[in-house]
Amino acid sequence: MSNNNDNSTTSSLQLIPETVLKKKHDLDEMKMKRAAAAQPGNNKVFSRKTKAIKIIKPEKFLSRATSRINHERRFKRVNKKGMQKRASNSKVVEDQIVTVEEGDERTLAVAEGEEEDATTIPRASNSVGANIVFAIRIRNEKRAIPANVKRALGRMRLRNVNEGVFLRYDEYTRKGLHLVEPWVVYGVPSKATITDLLKRRGHLKIDTQRVPLTDNTLIEEHMSDYNMLCVEDIVHELHSVGEYFGQVSTFLWPFRLAAFSSKFQKRVLNMKDGQRGDYGDVGESMDDMIRKVL
């Protein structure tokens, strides 16, 4: 009789599958971990979003301090004595091997009438005698940049790395570029390159906002007082360094360009921008530099 009662109670109980029990156990364990992570003071231990601790060796601090001191000395020397023999006061023309591309009127004008395979043309290796230059900031060593260099870059609106601006090339601008030459690369852009910059990377400064240049109506709305209605008018004013060059350059937001070196080249090959000789005045070769970062 008793055996029949035991069998009836056992059959009335529901047997829970093993997979359900394991799932319940995993859920309970997850709730415990979340509760522990939610407690104050444990975020750094349990959070996966926290960055790994970065150890900076003393040699790094020493190299930064040495670099900052050297840049300060150079800035004071150039500010007091100028570039001396490090920069020529006359235009220097050299033969360079280039690829003749459609749309580059300066290259086509020189190569016209020559053989088809002729790619060596004379180019100015400095910007002496030019009215306009395009400058790009190529270095961003925040802890190694002196305060005076940072202020000089700020006056040119080159506050961030890989940003470029158009500058009127006069004696004042030339001296300013000489002061910050290790941090920038600059040269004379052609009219075709200016057009490419505006159409592919052009942004406007409207009410302190960065607005993409997608329509000529934006230019007509804000620059009609200066007789400018379209992109071609902006290009002409910049290339010819006209009466309203200052208003146009201020109206344009600094161009945000790509980096000269990729992350692979910087991390694996240790190729850092501004430390391989590709800085300073490059003259009419600036077109090639701009094409790399467009």
Tab-separated table of N, CA and C in Angstrom, residues 76-163:
chain	number	residue	atom	x	y	z
A	76	LYS	N	63.401	80.840	-31.280
A	76	LYS	CA	64.033	82.106	-30.887
A	76	LYS	C	65.122	82.506	-31.874
A	77	ARG	N	65.884	81.530	-32.376
A	77	ARG	CA	66.957	81.843	-33.320
A	77	ARG	C	66.394	82.367	-34.632
A	78	VAL	N	65.361	81.694	-35.170
A	78	VAL	CA	64.770	82.141	-36.435
A	78	VAL	C	64.069	83.473	-36.269
A	79	ASN	N	63.437	83.681	-35.124
A	79	ASN	CA	62.744	84.942	-34.877
A	79	ASN	C	63.720	86.106	-34.779
A	80	LYS	N	64.924	85.834	-34.302
A	80	LYS	CA	65.908	86.895	-34.122
A	80	LYS	C	66.796	87.076	-35.354
A	81	LYS	N	67.280	85.977	-35.943
A	81	LYS	CA	68.255	86.056	-37.024
A	81	LYS	C	67.703	85.637	-38.384
A	82	GLY	N	66.495	85.064	-38.415
A	82	GLY	CA	65.956	84.576	-39.681
A	82	GLY	C	66.513	83.208	-40.030
A	83	MET	N	66.184	82.750	-41.230
A	83	MET	CA	66.641	81.442	-41.683
A	83	MET	C	68.094	81.437	-42.132
A	84	GLN	N	68.680	82.628	-42.342
A	84	GLN	CA	70.062	82.757	-42.784
A	84	GLN	C	70.274	81.990	-44.088
A	85	LYS	N	71.176	81.004	-44.126
A	85	LYS	CA	71.455	80.271	-45.355
A	85	LYS	C	70.550	79.058	-45.545
A	86	ARG	N	69.622	78.838	-44.620
A	86	ARG	CA	68.769	77.654	-44.713
A	86	ARG	C	67.621	77.843	-45.692
A	87	ALA	N	67.370	79.071	-46.122
A	87	ALA	CA	66.307	79.351	-47.086
A	87	ALA	C	66.802	80.412	-48.057
A	88	SER	N	66.554	80.189	-49.333
A	88	SER	CA	66.998	81.119	-50.359
A	88	SER	C	66.002	82.256	-50.506
A	89	ASN	N	66.531	83.462	-50.790
A	89	ASN	CA	65.680	84.627	-51.016
A	89	ASN	C	65.325	84.802	-52.485
A	90	SER	N	65.804	83.925	-53.332
A	90	SER	CA	65.493	83.977	-54.759
A	90	SER	C	64.829	82.675	-55.184
A	91	LYS	N	64.135	82.714	-56.280
A	91	LYS	CA	63.411	81.555	-56.780
A	91	LYS	C	64.385	80.518	-57.315
A	92	VAL	N	64.201	79.272	-56.895
A	92	VAL	CA	65.065	78.171	-57.310
A	92	VAL	C	64.241	77.220	-58.171
A	93	VAL	N	64.713	76.969	-59.406
A	93	VAL	CA	64.005	76.099	-60.351
A	93	VAL	C	64.843	74.847	-60.576
A	94	GLU	N	64.202	73.691	-60.437
A	94	GLU	CA	64.873	72.412	-60.630
A	94	GLU	C	64.042	71.537	-61.560
A	95	ASP	N	64.719	70.627	-62.264
A	95	ASP	CA	64.022	69.673	-63.127
A	95	ASP	C	63.516	68.514	-62.274
A	96	GLN	N	62.219	68.232	-62.398
A	96	GLN	CA	61.609	67.153	-61.626
A	96	GLN	C	60.848	66.233	-62.556
A	97	ILE	N	60.843	64.964	-62.209
A	97	ILE	CA	60.105	63.963	-62.972
A	97	ILE	C	58.685	63.901	-62.429
A	98	VAL	N	57.721	64.216	-63.288
A	98	VAL	CA	56.323	64.259	-62.866
A	98	VAL	C	55.488	63.494	-63.879
A	99	THR	N	54.263	63.195	-63.477
A	99	THR	CA	53.284	62.561	-64.347
A	99	THR	C	52.306	63.613	-64.824
A	100	VAL	N	52.217	63.811	-66.123
A	100	VAL	CA	51.334	64.821	-66.678
A	100	VAL	C	49.907	64.320	-66.582
A	101	GLU	N	49.087	65.036	-65.821
A	101	GLU	CA	47.701	64.645	-65.621
A	101	GLU	C	46.780	65.661	-66.269
A	102	GLU	N	45.639	65.186	-66.680
A	102	GLU	CA	44.650	66.056	-67.316
A	102	GLU	C	44.080	67.013	-66.274
A	103	GLY	N	44.025	68.282	-66.616
A	103	GLY	CA	43.477	69.284	-65.710
A	103	GLY	C	44.526	70.140	-65.046
A	104	ASP	N	45.788	69.710	-65.043
A	104	ASP	CA	46.854	70.509	-64.464
A	104	ASP	C	47.392	71.429	-65.541
A	105	GLU	N	46.887	72.660	-65.549
A	105	GLU	CA	47.240	73.557	-66.652
A	105	GLU	C	48.704	73.966	-66.603
A	106	ARG	N	49.312	74.004	-65.422
A	106	ARG	CA	50.707	74.410	-65.338
A	106	ARG	C	51.616	73.338	-65.929
A	107	THR	N	51.328	72.077	-65.633
A	107	THR	CA	52.132	70.985	-66.173
A	107	THR	C	51.914	70.811	-67.664
A	108	LEU	N	50.662	70.923	-68.104
A	108	LEU	CA	50.354	70.765	-69.519
A	108	LEU	C	50.970	71.874	-70.352
A	109	ALA	N	51.032	73.079	-69.812
A	109	ALA	CA	51.591	74.199	-70.561
A	109	ALA	C	53.079	74.007	-70.797
A	110	VAL	N	53.770	73.421	-69.825
A	110	VAL	CA	55.205	73.212	-69.975
A	110	VAL	C	55.485	72.019	-70.875
A	111	ALA	N	54.669	70.955	-70.728
A	111	ALA	CA	54.917	69.732	-71.498
A	111	ALA	C	54.356	69.790	-72.902
A	112	GLU	N	53.640	70.843	-73.251
A	112	GLU	CA	53.035	70.916	-74.577
A	112	GLU	C	54.119	71.028	-75.654
A	113	GLY	N	54.014	70.260	-76.682
A	113	GLY	CA	54.977	70.293	-77.781
A	113	GLY	C	56.139	69.355	-77.583
A	114	GLU	N	56.236	68.723	-76.398
A	114	GLU	CA	57.322	67.785	-76.169
A	114	GLU	C	56.884	66.380	-76.562
A	115	GLU	N	57.805	65.438	-76.463
A	115	GLU	CA	57.470	64.062	-76.774
A	115	GLU	C	56.488	63.512	-75.739
A	116	GLU	N	55.802	62.444	-76.144
A	116	GLU	CA	54.769	61.905	-75.278
A	116	GLU	C	55.348	61.312	-73.998
A	117	ASP	N	56.560	60.745	-74.088
A	117	ASP	CA	57.123	60.106	-72.911
A	117	ASP	C	57.970	61.069	-72.081
A	118	ALA	N	57.973	62.354	-72.422
A	118	ALA	CA	58.748	63.335	-71.670
A	118	ALA	C	57.983	63.728	-70.415
A	119	THR	N	58.552	63.421	-69.242
A	119	THR	CA	57.906	63.746	-67.978
A	119	THR	C	58.782	64.615	-67.078
A	120	THR	N	59.930	65.059	-67.562
A	120	THR	CA	60.815	65.915	-66.782
A	120	THR	C	60.552	67.370	-67.149
A	121	ILE	N	60.087	68.133	-66.180
A	121	ILE	CA	59.754	69.535	-66.423
A	121	ILE	C	60.395	70.381	-65.333
A	122	PRO	N	60.665	71.638	-65.620
A	122	PRO	CA	61.206	72.523	-64.582
A	122	PRO	C	60.126	72.953	-63.609
A	123	ARG	N	60.456	72.910	-62.328
A	123	ARG	CA	59.531	73.325	-61.275
A	123	ARG	C	60.288	74.119	-60.227
A	124	ALA	N	59.605	75.105	-59.664
A	124	ALA	CA	60.198	75.891	-58.583
A	124	ALA	C	60.211	75.067	-57.307
A	125	SER	N	61.366	74.957	-56.679
A	125	SER	CA	61.485	74.171	-55.454
A	125	SER	C	61.209	74.980	-54.204
A	126	ASN	N	60.934	76.271	-54.355
A	126	ASN	CA	60.509	77.088	-53.219
A	126	ASN	C	59.381	78.015	-53.663
A	127	SER	N	58.821	78.748	-52.717
A	127	SER	CA	57.646	79.583	-52.978
A	127	SER	C	57.974	81.056	-53.133
A	128	VAL	N	59.238	81.384	-53.339
A	128	VAL	CA	59.636	82.784	-53.478
A	128	VAL	C	59.019	83.360	-54.752
A	129	GLY	N	58.391	84.526	-54.642
A	129	GLY	CA	57.756	85.175	-55.777
A	129	GLY	C	56.298	84.826	-55.960
A	130	ALA	N	55.785	83.849	-55.194
A	130	ALA	CA	54.367	83.473	-55.302
A	130	ALA	C	53.517	84.413	-54.449
A	131	ASN	N	52.231	84.468	-54.773
A	131	ASN	CA	51.296	85.300	-54.026
A	131	ASN	C	50.453	84.494	-53.050
A	132	ILE	N	50.366	83.189	-53.256
A	132	ILE	CA	49.531	82.335	-52.414
A	132	ILE	C	50.248	81.032	-52.152
A	133	VAL	N	50.060	80.498	-50.955
A	133	VAL	CA	50.569	79.170	-50.606
A	133	VAL	C	49.467	78.418	-49.865
A	134	PHE	N	49.571	77.103	-49.922
A	134	PHE	CA	48.673	76.242	-49.164
A	134	PHE	C	49.522	75.507	-48.140
A	135	ALA	N	49.178	75.651	-46.857
A	135	ALA	CA	49.964	75.071	-45.768
A	135	ALA	C	49.177	73.975	-45.079
A	136	ILE	N	49.866	72.865	-44.744
A	136	ILE	CA	49.256	71.720	-44.057
A	136	ILE	C	50.094	71.428	-42.816
A	137	ARG	N	49.408	71.273	-41.696
A	137	ARG	CA	50.108	70.874	-40.470
A	137	ARG	C	50.277	69.358	-40.478
A	138	ILE	N	51.499	68.888	-40.247
A	138	ILE	CA	51.794	67.467	-40.401
A	138	ILE	C	52.260	66.817	-39.102
A	139	ARG	N	52.399	67.569	-38.033
A	139	ARG	CA	52.852	66.987	-36.769
A	139	ARG	C	51.889	67.375	-35.659
A	140	ASN	N	51.783	66.481	-34.652
A	140	ASN	CA	50.843	66.713	-33.562
A	140	ASN	C	51.419	66.214	-32.251
A	141	GLU	N	52.644	66.567	-31.970
A	141	GLU	CA	53.289	66.158	-30.722
A	141	GLU	C	52.890	67.149	-29.630
A	142	LYS	N	51.774	66.841	-28.946
A	142	LYS	CA	51.190	67.799	-28.009
A	142	LYS	C	52.124	68.123	-26.852
A	143	ARG	N	52.805	67.134	-26.328
A	143	ARG	CA	53.656	67.355	-25.153
A	143	ARG	C	55.048	67.831	-25.520
A	144	ALA	N	55.350	67.895	-26.825
A	144	ALA	CA	56.678	68.331	-27.254
A	144	ALA	C	56.644	69.665	-27.974
A	145	ILE	N	55.466	70.269	-28.115
A	145	ILE	CA	55.355	71.528	-28.840
A	145	ILE	C	55.453	72.698	-27.854
A	146	PRO	N	56.356	73.635	-28.088
A	146	PRO	CA	56.451	74.795	-27.202
A	146	PRO	C	55.237	75.710	-27.338
A	147	ALA	N	55.029	76.555	-26.355
A	147	ALA	CA	53.872	77.453	-26.348
A	147	ALA	C	53.961	78.476	-27.476
A	148	ASN	N	55.169	78.979	-27.774
A	148	ASN	CA	55.293	79.990	-28.827
A	148	ASN	C	55.001	79.397	-30.211
A	149	VAL	N	55.404	78.152	-30.431
A	149	VAL	CA	55.086	77.488	-31.699
A	149	VAL	C	53.587	77.236	-31.807
A	150	LYS	N	52.970	76.849	-30.712
A	150	LYS	CA	51.523	76.594	-30.711
A	150	LYS	C	50.743	77.860	-31.018
A	151	ARG	N	51.183	78.999	-30.468
A	151	ARG	CA	50.503	80.270	-30.755
A	151	ARG	C	50.677	80.670	-32.213
A	152	ALA	N	51.875	80.455	-32.765
A	152	ALA	CA	52.108	80.801	-34.168
A	152	ALA	C	51.248	79.950	-35.096
A	153	LEU	N	51.093	78.661	-34.784
A	153	LEU	CA	50.222	77.804	-35.591
A	153	LEU	C	48.761	78.222	-35.450
A	154	GLY	N	48.382	78.659	-34.244
A	154	GLY	CA	47.013	79.107	-34.037
A	154	GLY	C	46.672	80.352	-34.826
A	155	ARG	N	47.639	81.252	-34.987
A	155	ARG	CA	47.394	82.467	-35.779
A	155	ARG	C	47.149	82.131	-37.252
A	156	MET	N	47.712	81.022	-37.705
A	156	MET	CA	47.477	80.580	-39.086
A	156	MET	C	46.276	79.648	-39.206
A	157	ARG	N	45.576	79.409	-38.115
A	157	ARG	CA	44.411	78.517	-38.065
A	157	ARG	C	44.794	77.059	-38.306
A	158	LEU	N	46.023	76.708	-37.997
A	158	LEU	CA	46.495	75.325	-38.113
A	158	LEU	C	46.559	74.715	-36.712
A	159	ARG	N	45.389	74.563	-36.096
A	159	ARG	CA	45.322	74.097	-34.711
A	159	ARG	C	45.330	72.582	-34.598
A	160	ASN	N	44.981	71.878	-35.668
A	160	ASN	CA	44.913	70.416	-35.624
A	160	ASN	C	45.788	69.826	-36.726
A	161	VAL	N	46.229	68.605	-36.498
A	161	VAL	CA	47.074	67.939	-37.475
A	161	VAL	C	46.252	67.575	-38.705
A	162	ASN	N	46.913	67.556	-39.861
A	162	ASN	CA	46.314	67.218	-41.163
A	162	ASN	C	45.247	68.218	-41.588
A	163	GLU	N	45.340	69.450	-41.132
A	163	GLU	CA	44.458	70.508	-41.595
A	163	GLU	C	45.264	71.480	-42.459
